[in-house]
């Protein structure tokens, strides 16, 4: 009997692959690595979803996306310092005040970089719609300029990211060490994914965006100003990258001007694995990359980056368009 006669077989492949590392890792260590991998996946999802959304809706290859990520980290870092200097909320013992200052810093990062994204879209991107080669050249150039602006504004040296007091440390549940911030990152990432899913699936704006992903000409023919939506999508994608940057900076506790270039590779791989233009694909692809990276980094440290490329090759060979279709 073939797998077509056993429809439950494909559904078991994913859980089986997730549980496979248990053959080589102690269960307690496995749980710790799994939580860390899920947190890393949710942070990468925020970056990859913006990249995927911009390409899927606008057909724009935006390699400046990594610079938006870095700008978000630096704006979040500055906002955290300023607000804490005024309020002292980051060093308070109150989890509520810690969360408030953290969310305010993320909002400052998202809004600031959304405005930056609007400026870049109007001045730079709009000139190269429909030409992928020029898009690559001009967005790589934009990324270099934005990185240099970070060095001019904040300096070339690494900075230590402030972490709210309640986010530091770990919980010990039945001898399983669970770091606090990864759990917070997972919850925030899921809330953002849920909000995006509701907007795209349940609102008129979401219907227009999904229609634009599949047939932008039809959206234009219906009387909607497609370029206004292009600007809005680009701003939203930039804001997602910035929020991801702020959360990533808190995860690794440091920032530097070139940090965006390191993450854009992950974002590109995740977008391809999940399927360009698919939010569900972005979150599934990000979780696959985050989990596999952590498992392999523990078992074979030198192979942690290689596993990401292997996953990409396997998906391209099996389904070149990615695991999920556009608009899902």
mmCIF file of N, CA and C in Angstrom, residues 187-314:
data_model
loop_
_atom_site.group_PDB
_atom_site.id
_atom_site.type_symbol
_atom_site.label_atom_id
_atom_site.label_comp_id
_atom_site.label_asym_id
_atom_site.label_seq_id
_atom_site.Cartn_x
_atom_site.Cartn_y
_atom_site.Cartn_z
ATOM 1 N N UNK A 187 5.994 33.665 23.278
ATOM 2 C CA UNK A 187 4.630 34.181 23.462
ATOM 3 C C UNK A 187 4.397 35.427 22.592
ATOM 4 N N UNK A 188 5.349 36.370 22.624
ATOM 5 C CA UNK A 188 5.193 37.595 21.825
ATOM 6 C C UNK A 188 5.165 37.253 20.335
ATOM 7 N N UNK A 189 6.045 36.359 19.907
ATOM 8 C CA UNK A 189 6.064 35.963 18.494
ATOM 9 C C UNK A 189 4.742 35.342 18.061
ATOM 10 N N UNK A 190 4.175 34.471 18.923
ATOM 11 C CA UNK A 190 2.884 33.847 18.582
ATOM 12 C C UNK A 190 1.769 34.888 18.526
ATOM 13 N N UNK A 191 1.797 35.873 19.440
ATOM 14 C CA UNK A 191 0.777 36.924 19.423
ATOM 15 C C UNK A 191 0.871 37.751 18.141
ATOM 16 N N UNK A 192 2.096 38.073 17.728
ATOM 17 C CA UNK A 192 2.266 38.847 16.481
ATOM 18 C C UNK A 192 1.804 38.031 15.286
ATOM 19 N N UNK A 193 2.149 36.739 15.264
ATOM 20 C CA UNK A 193 1.684 35.884 14.159
ATOM 21 C C UNK A 193 0.158 35.804 14.141
ATOM 22 N N UNK A 194 -0.454 35.664 15.354
ATOM 23 C CA UNK A 194 -1.911 35.608 15.417
ATOM 24 C C UNK A 194 -2.548 36.891 14.913
ATOM 25 N N UNK A 195 -1.965 38.043 15.283
ATOM 26 C CA UNK A 195 -2.503 39.326 14.825
ATOM 27 C C UNK A 195 -2.376 39.455 13.313
ATOM 28 N N UNK A 196 -1.236 39.053 12.771
ATOM 29 C CA UNK A 196 -1.046 39.122 11.315
ATOM 30 C C UNK A 196 -2.017 38.193 10.602
ATOM 31 N N UNK A 197 -2.216 37.001 11.175
ATOM 32 C CA UNK A 197 -3.121 36.027 10.564
ATOM 33 C C UNK A 197 -4.552 36.585 10.522
ATOM 34 N N UNK A 198 -4.972 37.208 11.636
ATOM 35 C CA UNK A 198 -6.322 37.788 11.679
ATOM 36 C C UNK A 198 -6.467 38.924 10.660
ATOM 37 N N UNK A 199 -5.471 39.789 10.593
ATOM 38 C CA UNK A 199 -5.546 40.918 9.653
ATOM 39 C C UNK A 199 -5.616 40.426 8.213
ATOM 40 N N UNK A 200 -4.775 39.432 7.885
ATOM 41 C CA UNK A 200 -4.718 38.957 6.498
ATOM 42 C C UNK A 200 -5.947 38.136 6.109
ATOM 43 N N UNK A 201 -6.541 37.422 7.097
ATOM 44 C CA UNK A 201 -7.631 36.501 6.766
ATOM 45 C C UNK A 201 -9.015 37.087 7.028
ATOM 46 N N UNK A 202 -9.118 38.037 7.982
ATOM 47 C CA UNK A 202 -10.439 38.455 8.440
ATOM 48 C C UNK A 202 -10.792 39.903 8.116
ATOM 49 N N UNK A 203 -9.892 40.673 7.563
ATOM 50 C CA UNK A 203 -10.193 42.077 7.306
ATOM 51 C C UNK A 203 -10.181 42.367 5.804
ATOM 52 N N UNK A 204 -10.818 43.487 5.441
ATOM 53 C CA UNK A 204 -10.851 43.888 4.037
ATOM 54 C C UNK A 204 -9.443 44.210 3.545
ATOM 55 N N UNK A 205 -8.668 44.867 4.429
ATOM 56 C CA UNK A 205 -7.282 45.180 4.073
ATOM 57 C C UNK A 205 -6.509 43.899 3.768
ATOM 58 N N UNK A 206 -6.715 42.878 4.608
ATOM 59 C CA UNK A 206 -6.027 41.616 4.394
ATOM 60 C C UNK A 206 -6.442 40.953 3.093
ATOM 61 N N UNK A 207 -7.729 41.049 2.760
ATOM 62 C CA UNK A 207 -8.205 40.459 1.503
ATOM 63 C C UNK A 207 -7.542 41.138 0.307
ATOM 64 N N UNK A 208 -7.417 42.476 0.384
ATOM 65 C CA UNK A 208 -6.792 43.201 -0.729
ATOM 66 C C UNK A 208 -5.316 42.825 -0.850
ATOM 67 N N UNK A 209 -4.634 42.718 0.315
ATOM 68 C CA UNK A 209 -3.213 42.352 0.287
ATOM 69 C C UNK A 209 -3.039 40.953 -0.289
ATOM 70 N N UNK A 210 -3.883 39.994 0.149
ATOM 71 C CA UNK A 210 -3.759 38.625 -0.371
ATOM 72 C C UNK A 210 -4.080 38.571 -1.860
ATOM 73 N N UNK A 211 -5.060 39.361 -2.270
ATOM 74 C CA UNK A 211 -5.368 39.416 -3.698
ATOM 75 C C UNK A 211 -4.205 40.022 -4.477
ATOM 76 N N UNK A 212 -3.551 41.013 -3.842
ATOM 77 C CA UNK A 212 -2.406 41.645 -4.484
ATOM 78 C C UNK A 212 -1.233 40.708 -4.628
ATOM 79 N N UNK A 213 -1.084 39.773 -3.661
ATOM 80 C CA UNK A 213 -0.015 38.780 -3.750
ATOM 81 C C UNK A 213 -0.190 37.917 -4.993
ATOM 82 N N UNK A 214 -1.451 37.531 -5.265
ATOM 83 C CA UNK A 214 -1.707 36.621 -6.367
ATOM 84 C C UNK A 214 -1.884 37.365 -7.697
ATOM 85 N N UNK A 215 -2.682 38.461 -7.687
ATOM 86 C CA UNK A 215 -2.957 39.174 -8.934
ATOM 87 C C UNK A 215 -2.995 40.688 -8.689
ATOM 88 N N UNK A 216 -1.835 41.337 -8.653
ATOM 89 C CA UNK A 216 -1.819 42.781 -8.405
ATOM 90 C C UNK A 216 -2.563 43.577 -9.460
ATOM 91 N N UNK A 217 -2.570 43.065 -10.710
ATOM 92 C CA UNK A 217 -3.273 43.791 -11.762
ATOM 93 C C UNK A 217 -4.771 43.868 -11.468
ATOM 94 N N UNK A 218 -5.330 42.794 -10.881
ATOM 95 C CA UNK A 218 -6.749 42.777 -10.556
ATOM 96 C C UNK A 218 -7.075 43.810 -9.471
ATOM 97 N N UNK A 219 -6.182 43.932 -8.472
ATOM 98 C CA UNK A 219 -6.386 44.916 -7.408
ATOM 99 C C UNK A 219 -6.403 46.319 -7.997
ATOM 100 N N UNK A 220 -5.499 46.584 -8.924
ATOM 101 C CA UNK A 220 -5.441 47.892 -9.581
ATOM 102 C C UNK A 220 -6.710 48.132 -10.393
ATOM 103 N N UNK A 221 -7.177 47.086 -11.074
ATOM 104 C CA UNK A 221 -8.372 47.227 -11.912
ATOM 105 C C UNK A 221 -9.628 47.483 -11.078
ATOM 106 N N UNK A 222 -9.626 47.063 -9.818
ATOM 107 C CA UNK A 222 -10.781 47.271 -8.937
ATOM 108 C C UNK A 222 -10.827 48.683 -8.363
ATOM 109 N N UNK A 223 -9.883 49.511 -8.744
ATOM 110 C CA UNK A 223 -9.921 50.910 -8.332
ATOM 111 C C UNK A 223 -9.061 51.234 -7.123
ATOM 112 N N UNK A 224 -8.312 50.245 -6.612
ATOM 113 C CA UNK A 224 -7.439 50.508 -5.475
ATOM 114 C C UNK A 224 -6.091 51.032 -5.967
ATOM 115 N N UNK A 225 -5.565 52.001 -5.239
ATOM 116 C CA UNK A 225 -4.249 52.540 -5.581
ATOM 117 C C UNK A 225 -3.193 51.551 -5.121
ATOM 118 N N UNK A 226 -2.701 50.734 -6.049
ATOM 119 C CA UNK A 226 -1.782 49.649 -5.678
ATOM 120 C C UNK A 226 -0.490 50.190 -5.079
ATOM 121 N N UNK A 227 -0.055 51.378 -5.514
ATOM 122 C CA UNK A 227 1.205 51.918 -5.006
ATOM 123 C C UNK A 227 1.071 52.347 -3.543
ATOM 124 N N UNK A 228 -0.136 52.790 -3.154
ATOM 125 C CA UNK A 228 -0.353 53.114 -1.744
ATOM 126 C C UNK A 228 -0.246 51.849 -0.890
ATOM 127 N N UNK A 229 -0.794 50.744 -1.407
ATOM 128 C CA UNK A 229 -0.676 49.468 -0.680
ATOM 129 C C UNK A 229 0.774 48.979 -0.672
ATOM 130 N N UNK A 230 1.485 49.202 -1.784
ATOM 131 C CA UNK A 230 2.909 48.844 -1.819
ATOM 132 C C UNK A 230 3.654 49.543 -0.686
ATOM 133 N N UNK A 231 3.389 50.852 -0.546
ATOM 134 C CA UNK A 231 4.068 51.614 0.512
ATOM 135 C C UNK A 231 3.703 51.068 1.897
ATOM 136 N N UNK A 232 2.414 50.783 2.094
ATOM 137 C CA UNK A 232 1.971 50.250 3.388
ATOM 138 C C UNK A 232 2.587 48.902 3.697
ATOM 139 N N UNK A 233 2.639 48.001 2.708
ATOM 140 C CA UNK A 233 3.228 46.677 2.914
ATOM 141 C C UNK A 233 4.720 46.800 3.205
ATOM 142 N N UNK A 234 5.394 47.696 2.484
ATOM 143 C CA UNK A 234 6.835 47.874 2.717
ATOM 144 C C UNK A 234 7.090 48.397 4.129
ATOM 145 N N UNK A 235 6.241 49.342 4.575
ATOM 146 C CA UNK A 235 6.383 49.867 5.938
ATOM 147 C C UNK A 235 6.126 48.770 6.971
ATOM 148 N N UNK A 236 5.097 47.955 6.740
ATOM 149 C CA UNK A 236 4.788 46.863 7.678
ATOM 150 C C UNK A 236 5.920 45.848 7.724
ATOM 151 N N UNK A 237 6.462 45.500 6.551
ATOM 152 C CA UNK A 237 7.575 44.556 6.505
ATOM 153 C C UNK A 237 8.806 45.107 7.219
ATOM 154 N N UNK A 238 9.059 46.405 7.047
ATOM 155 C CA UNK A 238 10.197 47.042 7.713
ATOM 156 C C UNK A 238 9.996 47.041 9.228
ATOM 157 N N UNK A 239 8.762 47.338 9.671
ATOM 158 C CA UNK A 239 8.464 47.349 11.113
ATOM 159 C C UNK A 239 8.648 45.966 11.722
ATOM 160 N N UNK A 240 8.242 44.913 10.994
ATOM 161 C CA UNK A 240 8.443 43.553 11.500
ATOM 162 C C UNK A 240 9.926 43.242 11.678
ATOM 163 N N UNK A 241 10.737 43.672 10.686
ATOM 164 C CA UNK A 241 12.186 43.468 10.804
ATOM 165 C C UNK A 241 12.729 44.205 12.024
ATOM 166 N N UNK A 242 12.236 45.432 12.260
ATOM 167 C CA UNK A 242 12.722 46.227 13.396
ATOM 168 C C UNK A 242 12.337 45.590 14.730
ATOM 169 N N UNK A 243 11.107 45.110 14.823
ATOM 170 C CA UNK A 243 10.682 44.441 16.067
ATOM 171 C C UNK A 243 11.523 43.180 16.288
ATOM 172 N N UNK A 244 11.755 42.451 15.197
ATOM 173 C CA UNK A 244 12.628 41.286 15.296
ATOM 174 C C UNK A 244 14.027 41.671 15.762
ATOM 175 N N UNK A 245 14.540 42.816 15.271
ATOM 176 C CA UNK A 245 15.860 43.279 15.687
ATOM 177 C C UNK A 245 15.906 43.610 17.173
ATOM 178 N N UNK A 246 14.859 44.300 17.648
ATOM 179 C CA UNK A 246 14.812 44.641 19.075
ATOM 180 C C UNK A 246 14.751 43.411 19.959
ATOM 181 N N UNK A 247 13.950 42.430 19.536
ATOM 182 C CA UNK A 247 13.828 41.215 20.337
ATOM 183 C C UNK A 247 15.094 40.356 20.246
ATOM 184 N N UNK A 248 15.703 40.317 19.049
ATOM 185 C CA UNK A 248 16.939 39.544 18.876
ATOM 186 C C UNK A 248 18.065 40.135 19.731
ATOM 187 N N UNK A 249 18.138 41.484 19.767
ATOM 188 C CA UNK A 249 19.174 42.149 20.562
ATOM 189 C C UNK A 249 19.038 41.782 22.038
ATOM 190 N N UNK A 250 17.795 41.687 22.522
ATOM 191 C CA UNK A 250 17.583 41.288 23.917
ATOM 192 C C UNK A 250 17.969 39.822 24.119
ATOM 193 N N UNK A 251 17.797 39.013 23.069
ATOM 194 C CA UNK A 251 18.120 37.584 23.129
ATOM 195 C C UNK A 251 19.637 37.375 23.246
ATOM 196 N N UNK A 252 20.400 38.097 22.403
ATOM 197 C CA UNK A 252 21.856 37.903 22.380
ATOM 198 C C UNK A 252 22.583 38.918 23.261
ATOM 199 N N UNK A 253 21.845 39.929 23.762
ATOM 200 C CA UNK A 253 22.355 40.923 24.725
ATOM 201 C C UNK A 253 23.442 41.827 24.162
ATOM 202 N N UNK A 254 23.546 41.932 22.849
ATOM 203 C CA UNK A 254 24.514 42.870 22.270
ATOM 204 C C UNK A 254 24.060 43.264 20.871
ATOM 205 N N UNK A 255 24.568 44.408 20.412
ATOM 206 C CA UNK A 255 24.231 44.874 19.067
ATOM 207 C C UNK A 255 25.498 45.413 18.406
ATOM 208 N N UNK A 256 25.533 45.326 17.073
ATOM 209 C CA UNK A 256 26.629 45.917 16.313
ATOM 210 C C UNK A 256 26.112 46.286 14.927
ATOM 211 N N UNK A 257 26.752 47.235 14.237
ATOM 212 C CA UNK A 257 26.188 47.768 12.989
ATOM 213 C C UNK A 257 25.948 46.726 11.897
ATOM 214 N N UNK A 258 26.771 45.666 11.819
ATOM 215 C CA UNK A 258 26.654 44.688 10.729
ATOM 216 C C UNK A 258 25.745 43.522 11.078
ATOM 217 N N UNK A 259 25.031 43.586 12.188
ATOM 218 C CA UNK A 259 24.239 42.435 12.634
ATOM 219 C C UNK A 259 23.133 42.060 11.633
ATOM 220 N N UNK A 260 22.660 43.034 10.863
ATOM 221 C CA UNK A 260 21.596 42.734 9.903
ATOM 222 C C UNK A 260 22.038 41.824 8.777
ATOM 223 N N UNK A 261 23.310 41.978 8.351
ATOM 224 C CA UNK A 261 23.819 41.148 7.262
ATOM 225 C C UNK A 261 23.881 39.678 7.633
ATOM 226 N N UNK A 262 24.062 39.405 8.928
ATOM 227 C CA UNK A 262 24.137 38.013 9.382
ATOM 228 C C UNK A 262 22.750 37.360 9.376
ATOM 229 N N UNK A 263 21.731 38.143 9.673
ATOM 230 C CA UNK A 263 20.386 37.575 9.808
ATOM 231 C C UNK A 263 19.643 37.506 8.485
ATOM 232 N N UNK A 264 19.997 38.384 7.533
ATOM 233 C CA UNK A 264 19.265 38.397 6.260
ATOM 234 C C UNK A 264 19.413 37.060 5.525
ATOM 235 N N UNK A 265 20.546 36.367 5.738
ATOM 236 C CA UNK A 265 20.727 35.047 5.114
ATOM 237 C C UNK A 265 19.679 34.069 5.656
ATOM 238 N N UNK A 266 19.493 34.083 6.992
ATOM 239 C CA UNK A 266 18.478 33.219 7.592
ATOM 240 C C UNK A 266 17.091 33.579 7.052
ATOM 241 N N UNK A 267 16.808 34.895 6.964
ATOM 242 C CA UNK A 267 15.484 35.340 6.493
ATOM 243 C C UNK A 267 15.224 34.851 5.074
ATOM 244 N N UNK A 268 16.248 34.936 4.226
ATOM 245 C CA UNK A 268 16.099 34.503 2.831
ATOM 246 C C UNK A 268 15.849 32.998 2.763
ATOM 247 N N UNK A 269 16.624 32.240 3.536
ATOM 248 C CA UNK A 269 16.462 30.776 3.542
ATOM 249 C C UNK A 269 15.066 30.392 4.044
ATOM 250 N N UNK A 270 14.626 31.024 5.130
ATOM 251 C CA UNK A 270 13.317 30.701 5.707
ATOM 252 C C UNK A 270 12.199 31.053 4.725
ATOM 253 N N UNK A 271 12.317 32.208 4.080
ATOM 254 C CA UNK A 271 11.285 32.620 3.123
ATOM 255 C C UNK A 271 11.190 31.621 1.970
ATOM 256 N N UNK A 272 12.329 31.114 1.516
ATOM 257 C CA UNK A 272 12.327 30.140 0.412
ATOM 258 C C UNK A 272 11.762 28.804 0.887
ATOM 259 N N UNK A 273 12.181 28.352 2.076
ATOM 260 C CA UNK A 273 11.674 27.071 2.596
ATOM 261 C C UNK A 273 10.160 27.138 2.798
ATOM 262 N N UNK A 274 9.688 28.213 3.437
ATOM 263 C CA UNK A 274 8.263 28.318 3.733
ATOM 264 C C UNK A 274 7.416 28.650 2.529
ATOM 265 N N UNK A 275 7.990 29.351 1.549
ATOM 266 C CA UNK A 275 7.228 29.799 0.379
ATOM 267 C C UNK A 275 7.076 31.313 0.424
ATOM 268 N N UNK A 276 7.587 31.982 -0.602
ATOM 269 C CA UNK A 276 7.531 33.445 -0.630
ATOM 270 C C UNK A 276 6.091 33.924 -0.689
ATOM 271 N N UNK A 277 5.759 34.895 0.176
ATOM 272 C CA UNK A 277 4.397 35.433 0.208
ATOM 273 C C UNK A 277 3.474 34.682 1.133
ATOM 274 N N UNK A 278 3.978 33.734 1.924
ATOM 275 C CA UNK A 278 3.150 32.939 2.837
ATOM 276 C C UNK A 278 3.548 33.210 4.285
ATOM 277 N N UNK A 279 2.587 33.735 5.097
ATOM 278 C CA UNK A 279 2.868 33.957 6.511
ATOM 279 C C UNK A 279 3.011 32.633 7.262
ATOM 280 N N UNK A 280 2.095 31.675 6.967
ATOM 281 C CA UNK A 280 2.192 30.359 7.608
ATOM 282 C C UNK A 280 3.503 29.683 7.237
ATOM 283 N N UNK A 281 3.900 29.811 5.969
ATOM 284 C CA UNK A 281 5.177 29.245 5.541
ATOM 285 C C UNK A 281 6.346 29.868 6.273
ATOM 286 N N UNK A 282 6.254 31.185 6.533
ATOM 287 C CA UNK A 282 7.343 31.863 7.239
ATOM 288 C C UNK A 282 7.498 31.330 8.658
ATOM 289 N N UNK A 283 6.365 31.148 9.359
ATOM 290 C CA UNK A 283 6.477 30.690 10.746
ATOM 291 C C UNK A 283 6.927 29.230 10.801
ATOM 292 N N UNK A 284 6.424 28.389 9.881
ATOM 293 C CA UNK A 284 6.852 26.976 9.870
ATOM 294 C C UNK A 284 8.327 26.868 9.480
ATOM 295 N N UNK A 285 8.729 27.603 8.442
ATOM 296 C CA UNK A 285 10.131 27.580 8.018
ATOM 297 C C UNK A 285 11.061 28.076 9.113
ATOM 298 N N UNK A 286 10.645 29.144 9.819
ATOM 299 C CA UNK A 286 11.484 29.700 10.891
ATOM 300 C C UNK A 286 11.636 28.714 12.043
ATOM 301 N N UNK A 287 10.552 28.021 12.390
ATOM 302 C CA UNK A 287 10.635 27.045 13.476
ATOM 303 C C UNK A 287 11.519 25.860 13.075
ATOM 304 N N UNK A 288 11.415 25.419 11.822
ATOM 305 C CA UNK A 288 12.272 24.318 11.351
ATOM 306 C C UNK A 288 13.743 24.721 11.451
ATOM 307 N N UNK A 289 14.060 25.936 10.978
ATOM 308 C CA UNK A 289 15.453 26.397 11.011
ATOM 309 C C UNK A 289 15.932 26.582 12.453
ATOM 310 N N UNK A 290 15.086 27.215 13.301
ATOM 311 C CA UNK A 290 15.493 27.456 14.689
ATOM 312 C C UNK A 290 15.744 26.170 15.453
ATOM 313 N N UNK A 291 14.852 25.187 15.309
ATOM 314 C CA UNK A 291 15.013 23.923 16.029
ATOM 315 C C UNK A 291 16.213 23.131 15.514
ATOM 316 N N UNK A 292 16.326 23.002 14.194
ATOM 317 C CA UNK A 292 17.428 22.217 13.637
ATOM 318 C C UNK A 292 18.775 22.852 13.979
ATOM 319 N N UNK A 293 18.827 24.192 13.958
ATOM 320 C CA UNK A 293 20.084 24.879 14.284
ATOM 321 C C UNK A 293 20.517 24.538 15.714
ATOM 322 N N UNK A 294 19.574 24.589 16.659
ATOM 323 C CA UNK A 294 19.929 24.345 18.069
ATOM 324 C C UNK A 294 20.313 22.904 18.316
ATOM 325 N N UNK A 295 19.576 21.943 17.720
ATOM 326 C CA UNK A 295 19.910 20.530 17.911
ATOM 327 C C UNK A 295 21.305 20.225 17.349
ATOM 328 N N UNK A 296 21.548 20.684 16.114
ATOM 329 C CA UNK A 296 22.830 20.372 15.474
ATOM 330 C C UNK A 296 23.981 21.118 16.159
ATOM 331 N N UNK A 297 23.717 22.367 16.614
ATOM 332 C CA UNK A 297 24.770 23.122 17.312
ATOM 333 C C UNK A 297 25.204 22.401 18.579
ATOM 334 N N UNK A 298 24.284 21.687 19.219
ATOM 335 C CA UNK A 298 24.619 20.923 20.437
ATOM 336 C C UNK A 298 25.378 19.644 20.089
ATOM 337 N N UNK A 299 24.920 18.944 19.047
ATOM 338 C CA UNK A 299 25.526 17.660 18.693
ATOM 339 C C UNK A 299 26.811 17.820 17.892
ATOM 340 N N UNK A 300 26.760 18.704 16.879
ATOM 341 C CA UNK A 300 27.922 18.925 15.996
ATOM 342 C C UNK A 300 28.074 20.434 15.819
ATOM 343 N N UNK A 301 28.768 21.116 16.715
ATOM 344 C CA UNK A 301 28.824 22.598 16.669
ATOM 345 C C UNK A 301 29.224 23.160 15.312
ATOM 346 N N UNK A 302 30.164 22.537 14.634
ATOM 347 C CA UNK A 302 30.615 23.085 13.352
ATOM 348 C C UNK A 302 29.595 22.890 12.232
ATOM 349 N N UNK A 303 28.602 22.046 12.481
ATOM 350 C CA UNK A 303 27.609 21.777 11.437
ATOM 351 C C UNK A 303 26.343 22.599 11.569
ATOM 352 N N UNK A 304 26.300 23.541 12.537
ATOM 353 C CA UNK A 304 25.061 24.275 12.796
ATOM 354 C C UNK A 304 24.626 25.124 11.608
ATOM 355 N N UNK A 305 25.559 25.773 10.943
ATOM 356 C CA UNK A 305 25.196 26.581 9.773
ATOM 357 C C UNK A 305 24.914 25.690 8.561
ATOM 358 N N UNK A 306 25.625 24.575 8.467
ATOM 359 C CA UNK A 306 25.451 23.680 7.328
ATOM 360 C C UNK A 306 24.067 23.065 7.272
ATOM 361 N N UNK A 307 23.449 22.797 8.430
ATOM 362 C CA UNK A 307 22.133 22.169 8.437
ATOM 363 C C UNK A 307 21.087 23.072 7.779
ATOM 364 N N UNK A 308 21.253 24.389 7.929
ATOM 365 C CA UNK A 308 20.313 25.319 7.304
ATOM 366 C C UNK A 308 20.385 25.204 5.782
ATOM 367 N N UNK A 309 21.606 25.116 5.255
ATOM 368 C CA UNK A 309 21.773 24.996 3.808
ATOM 369 C C UNK A 309 21.256 23.638 3.310
ATOM 370 N N UNK A 310 21.468 22.597 4.113
ATOM 371 C CA UNK A 310 20.966 21.271 3.723
ATOM 372 C C UNK A 310 19.445 21.279 3.647
ATOM 373 N N UNK A 311 18.805 21.894 4.622
ATOM 374 C CA UNK A 311 17.342 21.998 4.598
ATOM 375 C C UNK A 311 16.873 22.727 3.348
ATOM 376 N N UNK A 312 17.572 23.814 3.025
ATOM 377 C CA UNK A 312 17.198 24.604 1.841
ATOM 378 C C UNK A 312 17.307 23.760 0.573
ATOM 379 N N UNK A 313 18.400 23.013 0.450
ATOM 380 C CA UNK A 313 18.600 22.188 -0.750
ATOM 381 C C UNK A 313 17.517 21.113 -0.848
ATOM 382 N N UNK A 314 17.209 20.471 0.285
ATOM 383 C CA UNK A 314 16.201 19.404 0.272
ATOM 384 C C UNK A 314 14.841 19.953 -0.168
#
